[in-house]
Amino acid sequence: MTASEDMAERHGRMLARYAELSLSLAEDMHAGALAAEDPDQKARLANGFHKLGRAMRQSIALEARFVRDRARDQREAGIDAAEAARAAVRRRQDQVRAVVERQIYCEVEPDDAPTWLADLDERLEEEALYDGFDDESVEDHIARLSADLGLTGERVRDYTPRALRPRFPAPRFDAVDYAQAFGLLDDEDEDEDEDDEEGEPPDEDAPADGEGSLPDAPPDPPPPEREAAPEPETPPEPPPEPPPEPPPPDPPAPEPYVPPWERWPGGRFPGGSGY
């Protein structure tokens, strides 16, 4: 048990004990409040009972929070352990691949090296699916895979770095070459196919050209002539646009303002000179 787990367990026991003590004291205070005859004393006991209840509820909530935090820490620890295990597997694969790849390019023809590398990658991926992938040492793992691939450790040619390797296009086989490459076609079947391609000798009993053949059929009549399509009629020209209308005349100028007492000198007007 780690230090954090020990501390969490100790805190959990303390909170549980505090909740039990708060409950016991709240029961005594509840009984005292019921037995008190003085209203002020009953009110004080009721207030203390309320505070104890709140402390007990907080203790219970904090204890539940500790439980959730501990479960979350365990999940995160499990995730970290799984990620560390995957990282260890990838590191072991890279270590083995780096050494065995160099052996392949030093022993195998460069044209066949990609096939050997693909076989190596498949073996590493298959072994990584089972537990105990990295139990053996790196040296033993490299020696075992080299022996399984058929590598002897003898240096036949110089190593070709990855940056200097030619990029070969993927080979394209037809149906016969594909079947022969993977052992699906025997040599006898291939010879029979070649004989079929050469062809069979002509039959002597077959009639010669012009002998015993049917008379020539009459020629087909010529197809009827098609009438020429009529030329499309030219659409009539649109009528000319009417001339634009002249602009409206300017409105007449307004007459000058003349006060009413000047227009009717003998009249009477409120507020005017007639009063």
GROMACS .gro file of C-alpha atoms in nm:
model
  275
    1MET     CA    1   0.000   0.000   0.000
    2THR     CA    2   0.140   0.339  -0.100
    3ALA     CA    3   0.156   0.646   0.123
    4SER     CA    4  -0.138   0.813  -0.053
    5GLU     CA    5  -0.354   0.503  -0.017
    6ASP     CA    6  -0.263   0.473   0.354
    7MET     CA    7  -0.351   0.839   0.412
    8ALA     CA    8  -0.684   0.807   0.230
    9GLU     CA    9  -0.777   0.499   0.434
   10ARG     CA   10  -0.686   0.676   0.761
   11HIS     CA   11  -0.892   0.981   0.667
   12GLY     CA   12  -1.186   0.760   0.583
   13ARG     CA   13  -1.176   0.594   0.924
   14MET     CA   14  -1.157   0.934   1.100
   15LEU     CA   15  -1.453   1.072   0.907
   16ALA     CA   16  -1.661   0.763   0.978
   17ARG     CA   17  -1.579   0.789   1.349
   18TYR     CA   18  -1.661   1.162   1.357
   19ALA     CA   19  -1.996   1.096   1.191
   20GLU     CA   20  -2.077   0.834   1.458
   21LEU     CA   21  -1.984   1.075   1.742
   22SER     CA   22  -2.189   1.355   1.587
   23LEU     CA   23  -2.487   1.125   1.563
   24SER     CA   24  -2.452   1.015   1.927
   25LEU     CA   25  -2.422   1.375   2.050
   26ALA     CA   26  -2.714   1.483   1.835
   27GLU     CA   27  -2.929   1.211   1.992
   28ASP     CA   28  -2.838   1.333   2.344
   29MET     CA   29  -2.909   1.694   2.249
   30HIS     CA   30  -3.238   1.592   2.094
   31ALA     CA   31  -3.340   1.418   2.416
   32GLY     CA   32  -3.234   1.721   2.625
   33ALA     CA   33  -3.427   1.959   2.404
   34LEU     CA   34  -3.740   1.748   2.444
   35ALA     CA   35  -3.700   1.734   2.826
   36ALA     CA   36  -3.618   2.107   2.872
   37GLU     CA   37  -3.898   2.322   3.012
   38ASP     CA   38  -3.731   2.662   2.967
   39PRO     CA   39  -3.802   2.794   2.612
   40ASP     CA   40  -3.460   2.964   2.588
   41GLN     CA   41  -3.277   2.644   2.685
   42LYS     CA   42  -3.490   2.443   2.439
   43ALA     CA   43  -3.405   2.690   2.162
   44ARG     CA   44  -3.031   2.670   2.239
   45LEU     CA   45  -3.041   2.291   2.235
   46ALA     CA   46  -3.236   2.291   1.908
   47ASN     CA   47  -2.978   2.525   1.751
   48GLY     CA   48  -2.694   2.299   1.867
   49PHE     CA   49  -2.878   1.997   1.728
   50HIS     CA   50  -2.905   2.172   1.389
   51LYS     CA   51  -2.531   2.250   1.385
   52LEU     CA   52  -2.446   1.891   1.473
   53GLY     CA   53  -2.667   1.767   1.191
   54ARG     CA   54  -2.493   1.993   0.944
   55ALA     CA   55  -2.149   1.872   1.064
   56MET     CA   56  -2.260   1.511   1.029
   57ARG     CA   57  -2.390   1.571   0.676
   58GLN     CA   58  -2.063   1.734   0.575
   59SER     CA   59  -1.870   1.438   0.718
   60ILE     CA   60  -2.081   1.193   0.518
   61ALA     CA   61  -2.039   1.398   0.196
   62LEU     CA   62  -1.663   1.427   0.248
   63GLU     CA   63  -1.635   1.053   0.308
   64ALA     CA   64  -1.822   0.983  -0.018
   65ARG     CA   65  -1.591   1.225  -0.197
   66PHE     CA   66  -1.287   1.041  -0.066
   67VAL     CA   67  -1.430   0.716  -0.202
   68ARG     CA   68  -1.485   0.870  -0.547
   69ASP     CA   69  -1.137   1.022  -0.551
   70ARG     CA   70  -0.982   0.689  -0.457
   71ALA     CA   71  -1.171   0.509  -0.736
   72ARG     CA   72  -1.062   0.777  -0.985
   73ASP     CA   73  -0.699   0.744  -0.875
   74GLN     CA   74  -0.718   0.368  -0.923
   75ARG     CA   75  -0.858   0.410  -1.275
   76GLU     CA   76  -0.589   0.659  -1.368
   77ALA     CA   77  -0.323   0.428  -1.225
   78GLY     CA   78  -0.461   0.143  -1.436
   79ILE     CA   79  -0.459   0.360  -1.748
   80ASP     CA   80  -0.102   0.469  -1.680
   81ALA     CA   81   0.006   0.108  -1.629
   82ALA     CA   82  -0.157   0.001  -1.957
   83GLU     CA   83   0.007   0.288  -2.145
   84ALA     CA   84   0.343   0.200  -1.991
   85ALA     CA   85   0.298  -0.163  -2.099
   86ARG     CA   86   0.216  -0.057  -2.458
   87ALA     CA   87   0.518   0.173  -2.462
   88ALA     CA   88   0.739  -0.114  -2.344
   89VAL     CA   89   0.603  -0.338  -2.622
   90ARG     CA   90   0.668  -0.073  -2.888
   91ARG     CA   91   1.018  -0.016  -2.754
   92ARG     CA   92   1.097  -0.389  -2.765
   93GLN     CA   93   0.963  -0.412  -3.123
   94ASP     CA   94   1.181  -0.120  -3.232
   95GLN     CA   95   1.487  -0.273  -3.066
   96VAL     CA   96   1.441  -0.614  -3.231
   97ARG     CA   97   1.349  -0.468  -3.569
   98ALA     CA   98   1.657  -0.244  -3.580
   99VAL     CA   99   1.900  -0.536  -3.533
  100VAL     CA  100   1.721  -0.799  -3.744
  101GLU     CA  101   1.667  -0.552  -4.029
  102ARG     CA  102   2.041  -0.492  -4.047
  103GLN     CA  103   2.101  -0.869  -4.057
  104ILE     CA  104   1.848  -0.909  -4.339
  105TYR     CA  105   2.012  -0.647  -4.561
  106CYS     CA  106   2.355  -0.798  -4.494
  107GLU     CA  107   2.252  -1.156  -4.587
  108VAL     CA  108   1.957  -1.138  -4.831
  109GLU     CA  109   1.942  -1.001  -5.182
  110PRO     CA  110   1.819  -0.639  -5.187
  111ASP     CA  111   1.523  -0.736  -5.407
  112ASP     CA  112   1.406  -0.993  -5.149
  113ALA     CA  113   1.470  -0.781  -4.841
  114PRO     CA  114   1.125  -0.610  -4.833
  115THR     CA  115   0.956  -0.951  -4.819
  116TRP     CA  116   1.174  -1.057  -4.524
  117LEU     CA  117   1.102  -0.729  -4.346
  118ALA     CA  118   0.727  -0.776  -4.393
  119ASP     CA  119   0.758  -1.127  -4.244
  120LEU     CA  120   0.952  -0.983  -3.949
  121ASP     CA  121   0.686  -0.717  -3.882
  122GLU     CA  122   0.408  -0.974  -3.888
  123ARG     CA  123   0.593  -1.195  -3.640
  124LEU     CA  124   0.651  -0.902  -3.403
  125GLU     CA  125   0.286  -0.795  -3.419
  126GLU     CA  126   0.166  -1.151  -3.361
  127GLU     CA  127   0.392  -1.203  -3.059
  128ALA     CA  128   0.284  -0.869  -2.907
  129LEU     CA  129  -0.074  -0.999  -2.879
  130TYR     CA  130   0.022  -1.237  -2.597
  131ASP     CA  131   0.140  -1.171  -2.243
  132GLY     CA  132   0.508  -1.203  -2.164
  133PHE     CA  133   0.620  -1.043  -2.490
  134ASP     CA  134   0.916  -0.874  -2.325
  135ASP     CA  135   0.990  -1.132  -2.057
  136GLU     CA  136   1.302  -1.260  -2.232
  137SER     CA  137   1.604  -1.040  -2.285
  138VAL     CA  138   1.653  -0.838  -2.601
  139GLU     CA  139   1.950  -1.051  -2.711
  140ASP     CA  140   1.755  -1.377  -2.674
  141HIS     CA  141   1.457  -1.229  -2.857
  142ILE     CA  142   1.676  -1.119  -3.149
  143ALA     CA  143   1.852  -1.456  -3.169
  144ARG     CA  144   1.522  -1.648  -3.166
  145LEU     CA  145   1.358  -1.439  -3.439
  146SER     CA  146   1.671  -1.450  -3.654
  147ALA     CA  147   1.674  -1.828  -3.633
  148ASP     CA  148   1.301  -1.846  -3.714
  149LEU     CA  149   1.355  -1.633  -4.025
  150GLY     CA  150   1.649  -1.845  -4.138
  151LEU     CA  151   1.923  -1.588  -4.084
  152THR     CA  152   2.266  -1.731  -4.010
  153GLY     CA  153   2.445  -1.415  -3.896
  154GLU     CA  154   2.698  -1.438  -4.180
  155ARG     CA  155   2.775  -1.102  -4.341
  156VAL     CA  156   2.748  -1.145  -4.719
  157ARG     CA  157   2.723  -0.782  -4.833
  158ASP     CA  158   2.748  -0.436  -4.687
  159TYR     CA  159   2.448  -0.286  -4.515
  160THR     CA  160   2.238  -0.042  -4.718
  161PRO     CA  161   2.100   0.248  -4.512
  162ARG     CA  162   1.733   0.325  -4.542
  163ALA     CA  163   1.787   0.660  -4.711
  164LEU     CA  164   1.990   0.493  -4.991
  165ARG     CA  165   1.756   0.202  -5.063
  166PRO     CA  166   1.579   0.213  -5.401
  167ARG     CA  167   1.204   0.233  -5.397
  168PHE     CA  168   1.074  -0.066  -5.590
  169PRO     CA  169   0.722  -0.048  -5.736
  170ALA     CA  170   0.477  -0.313  -5.625
  171PRO     CA  171   0.496  -0.617  -5.860
  172ARG     CA  172   0.193  -0.685  -6.075
  173PHE     CA  173   0.114  -1.046  -6.167
  174ASP     CA  174  -0.144  -1.186  -6.397
  175ALA     CA  175  -0.357  -1.482  -6.291
  176VAL     CA  176  -0.111  -1.751  -6.410
  177ASP     CA  177   0.197  -1.585  -6.256
  178TYR     CA  178   0.013  -1.525  -5.930
  179ALA     CA  179  -0.098  -1.889  -5.907
  180GLN     CA  180   0.248  -2.018  -5.995
  181ALA     CA  181   0.418  -1.784  -5.742
  182PHE     CA  182   0.204  -1.911  -5.458
  183GLY     CA  183   0.208  -2.278  -5.559
  184LEU     CA  184  -0.148  -2.288  -5.691
  185LEU     CA  185  -0.050  -2.398  -6.043
  186ASP     CA  186   0.163  -2.701  -6.137
  187ASP     CA  187   0.411  -2.708  -6.422
  188GLU     CA  188   0.196  -2.960  -6.610
  189ASP     CA  189  -0.104  -2.726  -6.603
  190GLU     CA  190   0.114  -2.444  -6.731
  191ASP     CA  191   0.241  -2.663  -7.019
  192GLU     CA  192  -0.118  -2.750  -7.111
  193ASP     CA  193  -0.210  -2.382  -7.118
  194GLU     CA  194   0.082  -2.309  -7.349
  195ASP     CA  195  -0.025  -2.592  -7.583
  196ASP     CA  196  -0.377  -2.450  -7.593
  197GLU     CA  197  -0.241  -2.110  -7.686
  198GLU     CA  198  -0.042  -2.253  -7.980
  199GLY     CA  199  -0.365  -2.389  -8.131
  200GLU     CA  200  -0.479  -2.723  -8.275
  201PRO     CA  201  -0.389  -2.840  -8.630
  202PRO     CA  202  -0.654  -2.783  -8.895
  203ASP     CA  203  -0.903  -3.065  -8.963
  204GLU     CA  204  -0.841  -3.244  -9.297
  205ASP     CA  205  -1.210  -3.337  -9.336
  206ALA     CA  206  -1.318  -2.973  -9.324
  207PRO     CA  207  -1.434  -2.845  -9.664
  208ALA     CA  208  -1.204  -2.615  -9.853
  209ASP     CA  209  -1.287  -2.257  -9.928
  210GLY     CA  210  -1.563  -2.237 -10.187
  211GLU     CA  211  -1.660  -2.609 -10.168
  212GLY     CA  212  -1.987  -2.713 -10.011
  213SER     CA  213  -2.052  -2.367  -9.880
  214LEU     CA  214  -2.387  -2.191  -9.899
  215PRO     CA  215  -2.452  -1.939 -10.180
  216ASP     CA  216  -2.392  -1.579 -10.104
  217ALA     CA  217  -2.694  -1.396  -9.967
  218PRO     CA  218  -2.830  -1.103 -10.169
  219PRO     CA  219  -2.698  -0.765 -10.061
  220ASP     CA  220  -2.905  -0.562  -9.821
  221PRO     CA  221  -3.116  -0.288  -9.977
  222PRO     CA  222  -2.985   0.063  -9.932
  223PRO     CA  223  -3.139   0.254  -9.646
  224PRO     CA  224  -3.411   0.500  -9.741
  225GLU     CA  225  -3.303   0.854  -9.789
  226ARG     CA  226  -3.401   1.088  -9.515
  227GLU     CA  227  -3.574   1.409  -9.599
  228ALA     CA  228  -3.381   1.719  -9.517
  229ALA     CA  229  -3.506   1.893  -9.211
  230PRO     CA  230  -3.680   2.222  -9.285
  231GLU     CA  231  -3.483   2.529  -9.214
  232PRO     CA  232  -3.596   2.710  -8.904
  233GLU     CA  233  -3.803   3.018  -8.970
  234THR     CA  234  -3.645   3.349  -8.890
  235PRO     CA  235  -3.833   3.512  -8.603
  236PRO     CA  236  -3.990   3.849  -8.689
  237GLU     CA  237  -3.807   4.158  -8.582
  238PRO     CA  238  -3.941   4.318  -8.265
  239PRO     CA  239  -4.129   4.648  -8.306
  240PRO     CA  240  -3.924   4.962  -8.252
  241GLU     CA  241  -3.932   5.114  -7.907
  242PRO     CA  242  -4.157   5.418  -7.866
  243PRO     CA  243  -3.988   5.756  -7.827
  244PRO     CA  244  -3.939   5.873  -7.472
  245GLU     CA  245  -4.209   6.092  -7.322
  246PRO     CA  246  -4.120   6.462  -7.274
  247PRO     CA  247  -4.059   6.573  -6.916
  248PRO     CA  248  -4.352   6.735  -6.732
  249PRO     CA  249  -4.365   7.118  -6.736
  250ASP     CA  250  -4.238   7.313  -6.439
  251PRO     CA  251  -4.507   7.415  -6.186
  252PRO     CA  252  -4.606   7.789  -6.192
  253ALA     CA  253  -4.435   8.020  -5.949
  254PRO     CA  254  -4.639   8.092  -5.630
  255GLU     CA  255  -4.809   8.431  -5.603
  256PRO     CA  256  -4.671   8.674  -5.343
  257TYR     CA  257  -4.846   8.675  -5.008
  258VAL     CA  258  -5.090   8.967  -4.952
  259PRO     CA  259  -5.233   9.023  -4.604
  260PRO     CA  260  -5.612   9.014  -4.579
  261TRP     CA  261  -5.639   9.373  -4.457
  262GLU     CA  262  -5.467   9.481  -4.776
  263ARG     CA  263  -5.693   9.269  -4.993
  264TRP     CA  264  -6.009   9.393  -4.823
  265PRO     CA  265  -5.940   9.740  -4.690
  266GLY     CA  266  -6.289   9.798  -4.552
  267GLY     CA  267  -6.322   9.477  -4.355
  268ARG     CA  268  -6.280   9.411  -3.982
  269PHE     CA  269  -6.025   9.156  -3.864
  270PRO     CA  270  -5.956   9.037  -3.506
  271GLY     CA  271  -5.637   9.192  -3.380
  272GLY     CA  272  -5.602   9.408  -3.687
  273SER     CA  273  -5.641   9.776  -3.735
  274GLY     CA  274  -6.020   9.746  -3.769
  275TYR     CA  275  -6.087   9.742  -3.391
   0.00000   0.00000   0.00000
